[in-house]
Tab-separated table of C-alpha atoms and ligand atoms in Angstrom:
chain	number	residue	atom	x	y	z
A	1	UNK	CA	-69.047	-30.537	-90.692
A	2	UNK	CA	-70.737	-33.872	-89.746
A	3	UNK	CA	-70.614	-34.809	-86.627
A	4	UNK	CA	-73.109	-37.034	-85.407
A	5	UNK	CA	-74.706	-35.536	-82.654
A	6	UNK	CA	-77.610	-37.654	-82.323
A	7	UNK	CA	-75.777	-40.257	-80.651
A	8	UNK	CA	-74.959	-37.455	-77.992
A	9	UNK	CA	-78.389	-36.398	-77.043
A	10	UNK	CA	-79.771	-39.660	-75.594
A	11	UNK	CA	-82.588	-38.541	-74.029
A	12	UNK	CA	-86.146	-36.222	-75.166
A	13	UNK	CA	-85.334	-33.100	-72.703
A	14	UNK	CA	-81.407	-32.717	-74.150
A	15	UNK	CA	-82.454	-33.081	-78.038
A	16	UNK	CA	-85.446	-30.358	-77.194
A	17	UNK	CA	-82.895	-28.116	-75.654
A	18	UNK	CA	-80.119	-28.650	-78.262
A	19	UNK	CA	-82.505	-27.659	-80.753
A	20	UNK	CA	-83.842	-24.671	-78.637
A	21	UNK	CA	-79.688	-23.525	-78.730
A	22	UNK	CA	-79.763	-23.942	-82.406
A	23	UNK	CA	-82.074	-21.653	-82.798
A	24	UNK	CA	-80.955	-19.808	-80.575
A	25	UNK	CA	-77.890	-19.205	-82.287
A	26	UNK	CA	-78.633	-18.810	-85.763
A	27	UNK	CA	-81.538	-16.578	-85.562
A	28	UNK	CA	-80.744	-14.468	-82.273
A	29	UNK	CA	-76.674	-14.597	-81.703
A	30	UNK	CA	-75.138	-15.260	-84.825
A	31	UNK	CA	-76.652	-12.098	-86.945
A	32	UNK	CA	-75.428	-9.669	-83.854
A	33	UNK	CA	-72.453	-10.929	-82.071
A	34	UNK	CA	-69.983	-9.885	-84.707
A	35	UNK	CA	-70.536	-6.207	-83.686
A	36	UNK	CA	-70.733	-6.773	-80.092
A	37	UNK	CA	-67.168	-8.471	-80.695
A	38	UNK	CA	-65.962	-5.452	-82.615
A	39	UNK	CA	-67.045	-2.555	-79.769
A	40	UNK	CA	-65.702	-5.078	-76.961
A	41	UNK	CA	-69.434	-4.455	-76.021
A	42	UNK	CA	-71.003	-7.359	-73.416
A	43	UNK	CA	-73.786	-9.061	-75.052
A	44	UNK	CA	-76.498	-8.388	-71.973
A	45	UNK	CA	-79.410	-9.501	-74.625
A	46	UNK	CA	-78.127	-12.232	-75.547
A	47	UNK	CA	-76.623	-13.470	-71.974
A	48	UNK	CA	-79.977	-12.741	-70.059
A	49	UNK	CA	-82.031	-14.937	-73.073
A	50	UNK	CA	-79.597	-17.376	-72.552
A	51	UNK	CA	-80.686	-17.400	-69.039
A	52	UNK	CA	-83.998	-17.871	-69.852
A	53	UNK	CA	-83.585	-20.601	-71.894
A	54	UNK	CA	-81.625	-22.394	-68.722
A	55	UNK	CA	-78.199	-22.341	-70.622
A	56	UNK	CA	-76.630	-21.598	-68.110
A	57	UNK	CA	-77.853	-24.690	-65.389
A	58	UNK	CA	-77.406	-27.343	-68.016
A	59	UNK	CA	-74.685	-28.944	-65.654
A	60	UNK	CA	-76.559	-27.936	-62.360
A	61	UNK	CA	-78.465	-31.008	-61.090
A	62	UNK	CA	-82.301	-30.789	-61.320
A	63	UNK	CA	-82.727	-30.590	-57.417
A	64	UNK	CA	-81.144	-27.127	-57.817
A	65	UNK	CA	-82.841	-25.401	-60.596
A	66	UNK	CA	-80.729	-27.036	-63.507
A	67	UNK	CA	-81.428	-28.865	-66.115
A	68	UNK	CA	-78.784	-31.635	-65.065
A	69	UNK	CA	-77.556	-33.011	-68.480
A	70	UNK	CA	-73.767	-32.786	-67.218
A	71	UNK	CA	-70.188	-32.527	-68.560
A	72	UNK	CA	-71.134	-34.241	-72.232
A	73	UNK	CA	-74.269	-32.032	-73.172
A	74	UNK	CA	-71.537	-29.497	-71.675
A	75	UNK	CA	-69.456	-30.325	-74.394
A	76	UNK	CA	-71.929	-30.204	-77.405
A	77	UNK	CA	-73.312	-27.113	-76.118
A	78	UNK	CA	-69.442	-25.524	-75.772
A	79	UNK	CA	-68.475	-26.707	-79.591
A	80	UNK	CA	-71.925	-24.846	-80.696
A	81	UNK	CA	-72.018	-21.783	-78.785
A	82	UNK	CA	-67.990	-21.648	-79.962
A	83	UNK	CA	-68.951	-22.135	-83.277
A	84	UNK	CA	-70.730	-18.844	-83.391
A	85	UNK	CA	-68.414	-16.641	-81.113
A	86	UNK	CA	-65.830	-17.703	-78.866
A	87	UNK	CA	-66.084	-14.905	-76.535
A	88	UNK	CA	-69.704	-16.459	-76.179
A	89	UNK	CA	-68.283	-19.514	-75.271
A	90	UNK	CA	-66.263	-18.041	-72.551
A	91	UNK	CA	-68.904	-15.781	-70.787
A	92	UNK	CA	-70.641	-18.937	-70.693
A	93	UNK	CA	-68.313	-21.764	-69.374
A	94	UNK	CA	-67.057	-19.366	-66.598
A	95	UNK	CA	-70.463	-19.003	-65.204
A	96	UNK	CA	-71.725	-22.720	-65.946
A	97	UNK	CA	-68.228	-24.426	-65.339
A	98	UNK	CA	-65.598	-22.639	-63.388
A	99	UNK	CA	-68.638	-20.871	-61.360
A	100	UNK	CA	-70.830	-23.552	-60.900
A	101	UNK	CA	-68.434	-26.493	-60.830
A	102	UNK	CA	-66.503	-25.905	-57.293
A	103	UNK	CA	-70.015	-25.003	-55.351
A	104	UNK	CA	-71.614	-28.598	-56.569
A	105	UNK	CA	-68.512	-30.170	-55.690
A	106	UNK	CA	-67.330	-28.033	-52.349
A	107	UNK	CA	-70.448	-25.772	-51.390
A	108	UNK	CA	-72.312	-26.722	-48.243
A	109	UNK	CA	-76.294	-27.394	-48.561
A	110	UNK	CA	-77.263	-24.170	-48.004
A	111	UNK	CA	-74.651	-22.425	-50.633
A	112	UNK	CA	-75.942	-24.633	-53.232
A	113	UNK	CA	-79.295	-23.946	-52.771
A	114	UNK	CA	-78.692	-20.143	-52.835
A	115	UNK	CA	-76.491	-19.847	-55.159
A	116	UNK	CA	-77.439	-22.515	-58.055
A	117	UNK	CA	-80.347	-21.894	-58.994
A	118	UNK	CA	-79.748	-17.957	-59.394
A	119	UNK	CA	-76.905	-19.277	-61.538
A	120	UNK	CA	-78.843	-21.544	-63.223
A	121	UNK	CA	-81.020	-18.726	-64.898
A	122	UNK	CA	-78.090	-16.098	-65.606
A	123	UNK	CA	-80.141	-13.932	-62.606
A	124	UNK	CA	-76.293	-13.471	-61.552
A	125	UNK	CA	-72.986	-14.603	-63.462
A	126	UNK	CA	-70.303	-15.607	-62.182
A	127	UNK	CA	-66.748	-15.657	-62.169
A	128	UNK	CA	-63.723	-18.113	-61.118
A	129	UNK	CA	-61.035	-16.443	-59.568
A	130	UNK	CA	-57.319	-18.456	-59.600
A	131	UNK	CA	-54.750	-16.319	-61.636
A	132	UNK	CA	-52.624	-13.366	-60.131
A	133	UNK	CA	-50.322	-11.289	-62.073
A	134	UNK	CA	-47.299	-13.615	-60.399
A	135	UNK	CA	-49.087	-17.350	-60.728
A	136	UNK	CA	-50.122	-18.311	-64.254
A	137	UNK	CA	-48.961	-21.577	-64.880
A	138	UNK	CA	-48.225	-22.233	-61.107
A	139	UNK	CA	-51.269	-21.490	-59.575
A	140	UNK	CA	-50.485	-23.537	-55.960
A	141	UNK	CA	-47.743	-19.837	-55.976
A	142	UNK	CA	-51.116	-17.364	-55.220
A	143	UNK	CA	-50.367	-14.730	-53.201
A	144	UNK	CA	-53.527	-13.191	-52.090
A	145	UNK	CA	-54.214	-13.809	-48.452
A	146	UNK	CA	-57.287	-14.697	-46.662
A	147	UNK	CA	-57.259	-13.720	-42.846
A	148	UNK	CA	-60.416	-14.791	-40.212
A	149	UNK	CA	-61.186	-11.924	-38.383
A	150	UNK	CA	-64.230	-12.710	-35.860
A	151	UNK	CA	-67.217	-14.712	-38.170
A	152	UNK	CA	-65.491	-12.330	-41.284
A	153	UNK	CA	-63.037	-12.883	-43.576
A	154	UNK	CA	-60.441	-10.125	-44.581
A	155	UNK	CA	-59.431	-10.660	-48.137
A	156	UNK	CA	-55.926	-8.991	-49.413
A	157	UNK	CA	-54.656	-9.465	-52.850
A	158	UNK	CA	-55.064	-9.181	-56.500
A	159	UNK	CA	-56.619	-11.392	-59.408
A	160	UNK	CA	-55.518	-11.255	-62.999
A	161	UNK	CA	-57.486	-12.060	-66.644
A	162	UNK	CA	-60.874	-13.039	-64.536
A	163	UNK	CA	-63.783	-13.875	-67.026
A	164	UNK	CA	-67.091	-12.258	-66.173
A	165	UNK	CA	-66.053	-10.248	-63.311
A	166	UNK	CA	-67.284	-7.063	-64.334
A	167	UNK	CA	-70.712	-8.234	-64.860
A	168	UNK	CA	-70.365	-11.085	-61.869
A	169	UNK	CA	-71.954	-11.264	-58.635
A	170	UNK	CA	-71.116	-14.614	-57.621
A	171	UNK	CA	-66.849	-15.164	-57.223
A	172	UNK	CA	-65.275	-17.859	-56.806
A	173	UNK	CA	-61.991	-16.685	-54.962
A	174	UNK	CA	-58.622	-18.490	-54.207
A	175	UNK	CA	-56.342	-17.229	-51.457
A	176	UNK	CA	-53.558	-18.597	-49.051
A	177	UNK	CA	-54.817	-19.966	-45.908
A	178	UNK	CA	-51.669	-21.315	-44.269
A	179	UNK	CA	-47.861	-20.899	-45.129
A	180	UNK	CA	-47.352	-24.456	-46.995
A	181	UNK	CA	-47.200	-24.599	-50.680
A	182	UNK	CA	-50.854	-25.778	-50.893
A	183	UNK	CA	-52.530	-24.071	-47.611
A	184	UNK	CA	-55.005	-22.386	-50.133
A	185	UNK	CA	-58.498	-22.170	-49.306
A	186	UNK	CA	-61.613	-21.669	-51.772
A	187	UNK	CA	-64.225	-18.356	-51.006
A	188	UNK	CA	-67.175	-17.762	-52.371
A	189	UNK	CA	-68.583	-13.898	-52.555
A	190	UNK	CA	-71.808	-12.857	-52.966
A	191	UNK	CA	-72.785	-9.545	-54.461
A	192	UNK	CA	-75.852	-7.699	-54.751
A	193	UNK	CA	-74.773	-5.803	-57.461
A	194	UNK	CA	-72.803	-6.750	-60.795
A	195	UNK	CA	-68.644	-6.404	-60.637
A	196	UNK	CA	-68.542	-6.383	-56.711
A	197	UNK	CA	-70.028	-2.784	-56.715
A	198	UNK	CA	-71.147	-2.872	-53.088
A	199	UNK	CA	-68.398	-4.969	-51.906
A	200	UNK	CA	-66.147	-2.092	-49.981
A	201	UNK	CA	-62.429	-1.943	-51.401
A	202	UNK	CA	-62.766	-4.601	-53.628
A	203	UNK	CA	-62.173	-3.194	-57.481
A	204	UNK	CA	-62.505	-4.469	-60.695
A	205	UNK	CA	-61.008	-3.115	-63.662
A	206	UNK	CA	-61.377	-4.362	-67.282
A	207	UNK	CA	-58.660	-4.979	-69.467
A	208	UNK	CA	-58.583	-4.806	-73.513
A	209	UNK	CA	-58.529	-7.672	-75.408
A	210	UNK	CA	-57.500	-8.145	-79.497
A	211	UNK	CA	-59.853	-12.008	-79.618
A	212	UNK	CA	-62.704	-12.972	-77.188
A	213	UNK	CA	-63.665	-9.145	-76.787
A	214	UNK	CA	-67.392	-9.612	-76.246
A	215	UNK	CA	-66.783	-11.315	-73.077
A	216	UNK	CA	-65.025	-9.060	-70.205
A	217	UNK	CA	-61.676	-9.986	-68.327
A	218	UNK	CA	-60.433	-8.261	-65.661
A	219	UNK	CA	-58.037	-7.039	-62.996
A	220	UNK	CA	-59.942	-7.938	-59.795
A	221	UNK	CA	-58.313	-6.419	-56.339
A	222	UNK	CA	-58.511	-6.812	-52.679
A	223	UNK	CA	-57.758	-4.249	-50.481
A	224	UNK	CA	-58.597	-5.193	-47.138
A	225	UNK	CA	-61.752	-6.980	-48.134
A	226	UNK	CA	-63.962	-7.783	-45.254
A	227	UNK	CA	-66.626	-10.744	-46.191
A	228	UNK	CA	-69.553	-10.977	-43.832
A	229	UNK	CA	-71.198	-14.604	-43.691
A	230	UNK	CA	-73.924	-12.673	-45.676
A	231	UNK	CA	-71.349	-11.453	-48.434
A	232	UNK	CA	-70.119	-15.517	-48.539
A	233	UNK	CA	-67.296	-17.325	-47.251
A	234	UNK	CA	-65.238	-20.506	-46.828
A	235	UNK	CA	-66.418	-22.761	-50.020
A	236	UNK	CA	-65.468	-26.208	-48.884
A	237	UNK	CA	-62.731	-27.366	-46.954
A	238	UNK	CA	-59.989	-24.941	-44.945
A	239	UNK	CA	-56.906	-25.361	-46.766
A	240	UNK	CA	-58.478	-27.333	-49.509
A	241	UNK	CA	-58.816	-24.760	-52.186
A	242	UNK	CA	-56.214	-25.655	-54.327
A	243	UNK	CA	-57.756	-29.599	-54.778
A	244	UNK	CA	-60.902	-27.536	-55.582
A	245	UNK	CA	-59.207	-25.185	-57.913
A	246	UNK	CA	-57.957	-28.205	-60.307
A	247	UNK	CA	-60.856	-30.437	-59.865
A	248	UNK	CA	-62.847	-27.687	-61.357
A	249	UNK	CA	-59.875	-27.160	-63.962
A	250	UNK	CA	-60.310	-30.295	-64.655
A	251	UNK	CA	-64.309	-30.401	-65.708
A	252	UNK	CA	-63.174	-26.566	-67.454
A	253	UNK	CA	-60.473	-28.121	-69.460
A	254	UNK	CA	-62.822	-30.683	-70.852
A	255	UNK	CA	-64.831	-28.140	-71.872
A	256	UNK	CA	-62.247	-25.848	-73.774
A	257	UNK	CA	-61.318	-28.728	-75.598
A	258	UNK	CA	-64.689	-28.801	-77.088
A	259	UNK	CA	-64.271	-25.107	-77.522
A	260	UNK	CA	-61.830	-25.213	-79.648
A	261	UNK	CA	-63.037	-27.359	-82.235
A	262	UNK	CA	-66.077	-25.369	-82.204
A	263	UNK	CA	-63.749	-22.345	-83.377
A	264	UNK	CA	-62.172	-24.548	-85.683
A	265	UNK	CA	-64.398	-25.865	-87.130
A	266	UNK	CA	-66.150	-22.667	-87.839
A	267	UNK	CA	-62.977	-21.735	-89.808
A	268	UNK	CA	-63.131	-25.389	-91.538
A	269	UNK	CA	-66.580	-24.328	-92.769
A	270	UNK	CA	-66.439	-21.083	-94.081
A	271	UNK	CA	-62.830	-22.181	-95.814
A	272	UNK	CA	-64.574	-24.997	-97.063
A	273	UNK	CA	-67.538	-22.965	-98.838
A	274	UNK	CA	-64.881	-20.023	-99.771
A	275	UNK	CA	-62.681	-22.728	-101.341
A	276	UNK	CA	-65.667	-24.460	-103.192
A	277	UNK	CA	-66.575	-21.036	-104.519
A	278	UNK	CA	-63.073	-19.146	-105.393
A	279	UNK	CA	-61.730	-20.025	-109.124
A	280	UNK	CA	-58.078	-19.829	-110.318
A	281	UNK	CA	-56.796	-21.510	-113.097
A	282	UNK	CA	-59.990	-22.080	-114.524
A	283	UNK	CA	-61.963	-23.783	-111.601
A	284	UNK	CA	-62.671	-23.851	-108.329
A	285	UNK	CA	-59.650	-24.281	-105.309
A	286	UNK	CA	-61.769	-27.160	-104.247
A	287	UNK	CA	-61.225	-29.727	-107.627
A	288	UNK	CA	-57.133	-29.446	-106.505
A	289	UNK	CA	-57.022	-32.764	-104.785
A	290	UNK	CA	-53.890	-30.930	-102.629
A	291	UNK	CA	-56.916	-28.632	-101.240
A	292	UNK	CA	-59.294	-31.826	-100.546
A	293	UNK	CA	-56.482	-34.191	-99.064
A	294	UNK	CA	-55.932	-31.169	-96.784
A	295	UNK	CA	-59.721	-30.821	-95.809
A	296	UNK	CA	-60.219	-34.611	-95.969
A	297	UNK	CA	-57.278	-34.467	-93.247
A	298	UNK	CA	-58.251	-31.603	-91.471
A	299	UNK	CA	-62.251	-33.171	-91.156
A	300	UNK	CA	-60.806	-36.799	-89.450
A	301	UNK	CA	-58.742	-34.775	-87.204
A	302	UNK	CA	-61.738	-32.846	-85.636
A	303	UNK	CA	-64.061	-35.268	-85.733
A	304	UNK	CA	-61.795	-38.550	-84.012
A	305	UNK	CA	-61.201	-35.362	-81.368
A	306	UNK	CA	-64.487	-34.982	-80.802
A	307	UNK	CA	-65.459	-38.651	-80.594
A	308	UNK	CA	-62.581	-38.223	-77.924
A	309	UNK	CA	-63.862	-35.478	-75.932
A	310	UNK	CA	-67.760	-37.050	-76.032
A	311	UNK	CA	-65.728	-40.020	-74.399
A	312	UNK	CA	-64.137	-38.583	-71.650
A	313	UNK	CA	-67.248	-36.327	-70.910
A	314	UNK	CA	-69.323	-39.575	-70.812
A	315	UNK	CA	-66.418	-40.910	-68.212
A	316	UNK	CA	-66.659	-37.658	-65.996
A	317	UNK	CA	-70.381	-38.471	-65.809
A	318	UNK	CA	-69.905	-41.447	-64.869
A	319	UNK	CA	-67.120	-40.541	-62.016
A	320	UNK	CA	-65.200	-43.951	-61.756
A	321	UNK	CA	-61.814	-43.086	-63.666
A	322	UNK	CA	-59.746	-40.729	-62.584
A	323	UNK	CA	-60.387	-37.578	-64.778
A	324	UNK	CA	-57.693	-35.311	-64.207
A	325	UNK	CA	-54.924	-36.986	-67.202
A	326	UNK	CA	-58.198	-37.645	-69.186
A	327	UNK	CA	-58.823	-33.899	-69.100
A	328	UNK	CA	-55.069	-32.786	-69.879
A	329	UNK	CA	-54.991	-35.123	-72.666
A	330	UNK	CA	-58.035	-33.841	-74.416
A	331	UNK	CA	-57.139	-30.134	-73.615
A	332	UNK	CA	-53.512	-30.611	-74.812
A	333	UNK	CA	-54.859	-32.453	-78.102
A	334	UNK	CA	-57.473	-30.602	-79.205
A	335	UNK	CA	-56.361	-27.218	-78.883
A	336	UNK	CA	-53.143	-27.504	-80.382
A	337	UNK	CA	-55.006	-29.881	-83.730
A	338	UNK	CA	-57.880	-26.905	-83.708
A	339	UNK	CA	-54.323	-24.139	-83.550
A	340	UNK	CA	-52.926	-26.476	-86.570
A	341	UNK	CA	-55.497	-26.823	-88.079
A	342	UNK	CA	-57.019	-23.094	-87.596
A	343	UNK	CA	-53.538	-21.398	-88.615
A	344	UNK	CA	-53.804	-23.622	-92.080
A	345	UNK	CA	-57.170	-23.243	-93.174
A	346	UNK	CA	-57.086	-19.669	-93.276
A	347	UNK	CA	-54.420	-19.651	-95.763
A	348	UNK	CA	-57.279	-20.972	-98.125
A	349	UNK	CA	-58.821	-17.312	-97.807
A	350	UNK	CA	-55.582	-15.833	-99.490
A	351	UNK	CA	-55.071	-12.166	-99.016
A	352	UNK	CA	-58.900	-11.943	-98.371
A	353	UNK	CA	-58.017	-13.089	-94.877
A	354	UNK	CA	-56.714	-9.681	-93.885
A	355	UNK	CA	-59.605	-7.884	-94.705
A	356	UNK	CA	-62.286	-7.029	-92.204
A	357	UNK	CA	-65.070	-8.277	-94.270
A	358	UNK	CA	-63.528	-11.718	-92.624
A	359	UNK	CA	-62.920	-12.738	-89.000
A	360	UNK	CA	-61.472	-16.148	-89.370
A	361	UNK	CA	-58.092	-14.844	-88.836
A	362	UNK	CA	-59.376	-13.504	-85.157
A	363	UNK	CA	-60.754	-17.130	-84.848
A	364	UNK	CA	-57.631	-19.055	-85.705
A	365	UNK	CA	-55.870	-16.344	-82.954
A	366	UNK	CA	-58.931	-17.452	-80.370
A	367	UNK	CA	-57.856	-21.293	-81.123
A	368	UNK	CA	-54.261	-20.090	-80.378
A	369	UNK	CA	-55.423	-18.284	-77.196
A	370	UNK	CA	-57.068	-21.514	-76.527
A	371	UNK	CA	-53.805	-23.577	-76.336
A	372	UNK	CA	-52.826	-21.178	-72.934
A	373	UNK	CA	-55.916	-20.579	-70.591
A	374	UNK	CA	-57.152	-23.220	-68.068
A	375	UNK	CA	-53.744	-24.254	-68.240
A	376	UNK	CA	-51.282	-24.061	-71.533
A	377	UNK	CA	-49.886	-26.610	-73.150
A	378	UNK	CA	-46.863	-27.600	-71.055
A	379	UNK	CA	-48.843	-27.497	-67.963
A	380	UNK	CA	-51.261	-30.389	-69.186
A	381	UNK	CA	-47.984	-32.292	-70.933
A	382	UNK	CA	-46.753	-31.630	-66.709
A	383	UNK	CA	-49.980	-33.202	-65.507
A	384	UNK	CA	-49.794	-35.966	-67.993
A	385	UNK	CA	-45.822	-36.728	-67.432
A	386	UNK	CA	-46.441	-37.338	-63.165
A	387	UNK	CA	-49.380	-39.858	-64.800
A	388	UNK	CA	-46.444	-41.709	-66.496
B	401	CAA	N1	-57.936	-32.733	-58.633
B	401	CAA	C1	-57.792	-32.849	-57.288
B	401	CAA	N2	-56.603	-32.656	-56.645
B	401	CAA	C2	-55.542	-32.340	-57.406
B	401	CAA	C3	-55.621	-32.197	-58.806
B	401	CAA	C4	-56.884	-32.421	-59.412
B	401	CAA	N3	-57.037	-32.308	-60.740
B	401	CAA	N4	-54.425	-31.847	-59.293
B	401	CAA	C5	-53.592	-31.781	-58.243
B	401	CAA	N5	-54.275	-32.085	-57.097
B	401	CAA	C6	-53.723	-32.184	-55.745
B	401	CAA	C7	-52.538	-33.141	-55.723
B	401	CAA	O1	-52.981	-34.477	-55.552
B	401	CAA	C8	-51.752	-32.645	-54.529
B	401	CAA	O2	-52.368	-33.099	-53.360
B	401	CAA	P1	-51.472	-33.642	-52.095
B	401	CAA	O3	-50.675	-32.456	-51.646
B	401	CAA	O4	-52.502	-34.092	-51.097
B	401	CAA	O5	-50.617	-34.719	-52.637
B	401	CAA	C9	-51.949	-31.127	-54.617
B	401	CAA	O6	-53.176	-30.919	-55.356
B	401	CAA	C10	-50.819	-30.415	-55.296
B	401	CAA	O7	-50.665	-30.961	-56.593
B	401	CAA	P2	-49.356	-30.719	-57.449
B	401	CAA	O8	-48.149	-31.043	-56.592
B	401	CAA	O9	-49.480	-31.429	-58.735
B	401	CAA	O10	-49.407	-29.129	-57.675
B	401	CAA	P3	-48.413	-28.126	-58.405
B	401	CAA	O11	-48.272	-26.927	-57.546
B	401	CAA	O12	-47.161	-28.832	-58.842
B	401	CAA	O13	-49.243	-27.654	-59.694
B	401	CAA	C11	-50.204	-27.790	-61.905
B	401	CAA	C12	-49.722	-28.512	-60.633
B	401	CAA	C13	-50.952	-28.879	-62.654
B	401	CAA	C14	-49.094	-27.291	-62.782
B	401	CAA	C15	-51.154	-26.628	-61.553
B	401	CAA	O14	-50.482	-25.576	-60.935
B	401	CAA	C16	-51.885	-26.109	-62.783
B	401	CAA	O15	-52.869	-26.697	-63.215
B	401	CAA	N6	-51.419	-24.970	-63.353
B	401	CAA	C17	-52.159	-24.317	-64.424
B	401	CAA	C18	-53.104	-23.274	-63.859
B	401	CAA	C19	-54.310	-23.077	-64.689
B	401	CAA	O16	-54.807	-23.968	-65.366
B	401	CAA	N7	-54.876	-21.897	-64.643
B	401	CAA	C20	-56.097	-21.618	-65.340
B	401	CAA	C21	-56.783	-20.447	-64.726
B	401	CAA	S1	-58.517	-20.389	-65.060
B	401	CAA	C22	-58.685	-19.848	-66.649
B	401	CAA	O17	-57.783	-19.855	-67.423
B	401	CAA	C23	-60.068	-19.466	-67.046
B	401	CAA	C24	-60.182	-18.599	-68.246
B	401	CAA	O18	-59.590	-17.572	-68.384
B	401	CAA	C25	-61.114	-18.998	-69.308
């Protein structure tokens, strides 16, 4: 697909590193990351080259080891990487959005400087930490408690579906601070070693996963975890976690919008060439014009969404409108068009579909996964309706 991306780089240093991701991708991810996806095998190659390359610091400000291109570069880099495995995508925005997001925003001076830059290089991933087993969709319900026991905290709890936390040593950590709705707080735990190893009685436990299986997800629990100011502590504000939690949602939701038209679109191209290429009848799919309206239709869908998303990533940037119905909006519409138009375009594969030889099928299930995490549908249509 076209989608004029020149206008997005605007400056020397993002079109180098675009280019640098290309590469990247077609000659180092793209010929391996189908079998990592089928052993449910972490990519550790291709996540530490990432690094490397500074990936992962492409929204962490200069001053701290990033590159500092910001929420739109976010977005071009999130359709690509998605474009060539989702589970990619997701290893990657949990470190260099959900991680990295709430300690710019909420860390003090001297977590940032810590913290960043070892982000920044993939030295350690990280991992966001909101969803327990009994709050999904309403998060401000947590349960896991946060007690302050001399300069400690004493953690006690459980985390459900966390991205990256079996390969994390950064966390990002949401527990109840108070006994209103809201009294959450934000903690951020440092590890030396990757899942928590050294952390005493916290455990992390991965779970198996039919889409996104390259990247890890994982039960994550507290049992009477003590964090020493060395081990981390209080990101932010006391009793301001939640307000941290969906600010950083927000920036994240952004992001999975541009997701999932990278998945889509995947799924538009290789249904494009398949159709272009199959015969019945006596010639190709493509010359029905029923198959070219639908890819005609399909085409001005993705790319007016991604006009839409470059938009509102531009607006983030610029931090004078308020983001958070921007975000929903974007998150809402994209994922369900990519869903739509995922669940169609594999229909132009026929039975082939099924096969294993093809895994656009476990794409268009990714775009559907899309539609729920970082908040589902209904919870950004919520968002939107108290905007109305
Ligand atoms: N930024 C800053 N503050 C915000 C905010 C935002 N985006 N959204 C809400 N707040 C503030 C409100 O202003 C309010 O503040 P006051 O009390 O001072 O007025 C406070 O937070 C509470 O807001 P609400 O009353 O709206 O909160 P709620 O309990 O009704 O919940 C919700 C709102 C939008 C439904 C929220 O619970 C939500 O987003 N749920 C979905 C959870 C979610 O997205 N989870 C994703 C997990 S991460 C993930 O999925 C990663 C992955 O795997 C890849």
């Amino acid at each position: 697909m076209e989608w004029y991306d020149d206008d997005v780089c605007d400056s020397v240093e993002a079109k180098n590193a675009i280019a640098t991701l290309d590469a990247f991708l077609r000659d180092e991810a793209e010929p391996v990351i189908a079998d990592f996806e089928k052993k449910a095998e972490f990519p550790h190659a291709l996540v530490s080259t990432m690094g490397d390359l500074g990936f992962f610091g492409t929204m962490i400000p200069e001053e701290y080891g990033g590159c500092g291109f910001g929420t739109k570069i976010g977005s071009l880099l999130a359709r690509k990487i998605a474009y060539v495995s989702g589970g990619l995508h997701l290893i990657w925005t949990a470190n260099s959005t959900l991680t990295v997001s709430p300690i710019l925003h909420a860390g003090n001076d001297e977590q940032k400087r810590k913290l960043l830059p070892l982000l920044a290089l993939g030295k350690k991933m990280g991992c966001f930490g909101l969803t327990e087993p009994e709050a999904g969709s309403d998060a401000g319900s947590l349960r896991m408690r946060a007690e302050k026991r001399g300069k400690a905290w004493v953690l006690n709890g459980s985390k459900r579906f966390i991205t990256n936390a079996l390969h994390a040593s950064v966390g990002i950590f949401f527990a109840r601070t108070g006994t209103g709705k809201h009294d959450i707080s934000a903690f951020v735990i440092e590890s030396d070693e990757p899942g928590f190893k050294d952390i005493l009685g916290l455990t992390v436990k991965k779970t198996e996963k039919h889409i996104f299986a390259c990247s890890d997800f994982c039960d994550v629990v507290f049992d009477d975890v003590v964090v020493r100011p060395e081990h981390g502590g209080l990101l932010g504000e006391f009793n301001q976690g939640f307000k941290i939690a969906m600010a950083t949602l927000d920036g994240g939701r952004i992001n999975i919008a541009a997701q999932s038209l990278g998945i889509a679109s995947r799924i538009f191209d290789d249904a494009l060439a398949y159709v272009k290429d199959r015969e019945q009848f006596g010639k190709p799919i493509w010359d029905y014009q029923y198959i070219q309206f639908n890819f005609a239709e399909w085409h001005a869908k993705l790319l007016c969404l991604w006009l839409s998303i470059i938009r509102i990533s531009n607006m983030r940037d610029d931090g004078k409108a308020p983001i958070t119905p921007l975000a929903s909006a974007v998150k809402l519409q994209a994922t369900e068009t990519a869903y739509e138009i995922a669940a169609r375009a594999v229909r132009c594969f026929g039975g082939t579909v099924v096969t294993k030889d093809m895994d656009s099928l476990m794409r268009m299930l990714e775009t559907c996964a899309a539609t729920i995490y970082e908040g589902t549908s209904e919870m950004q249509k919520k968002v939107l309706a108290k905007y109305l």
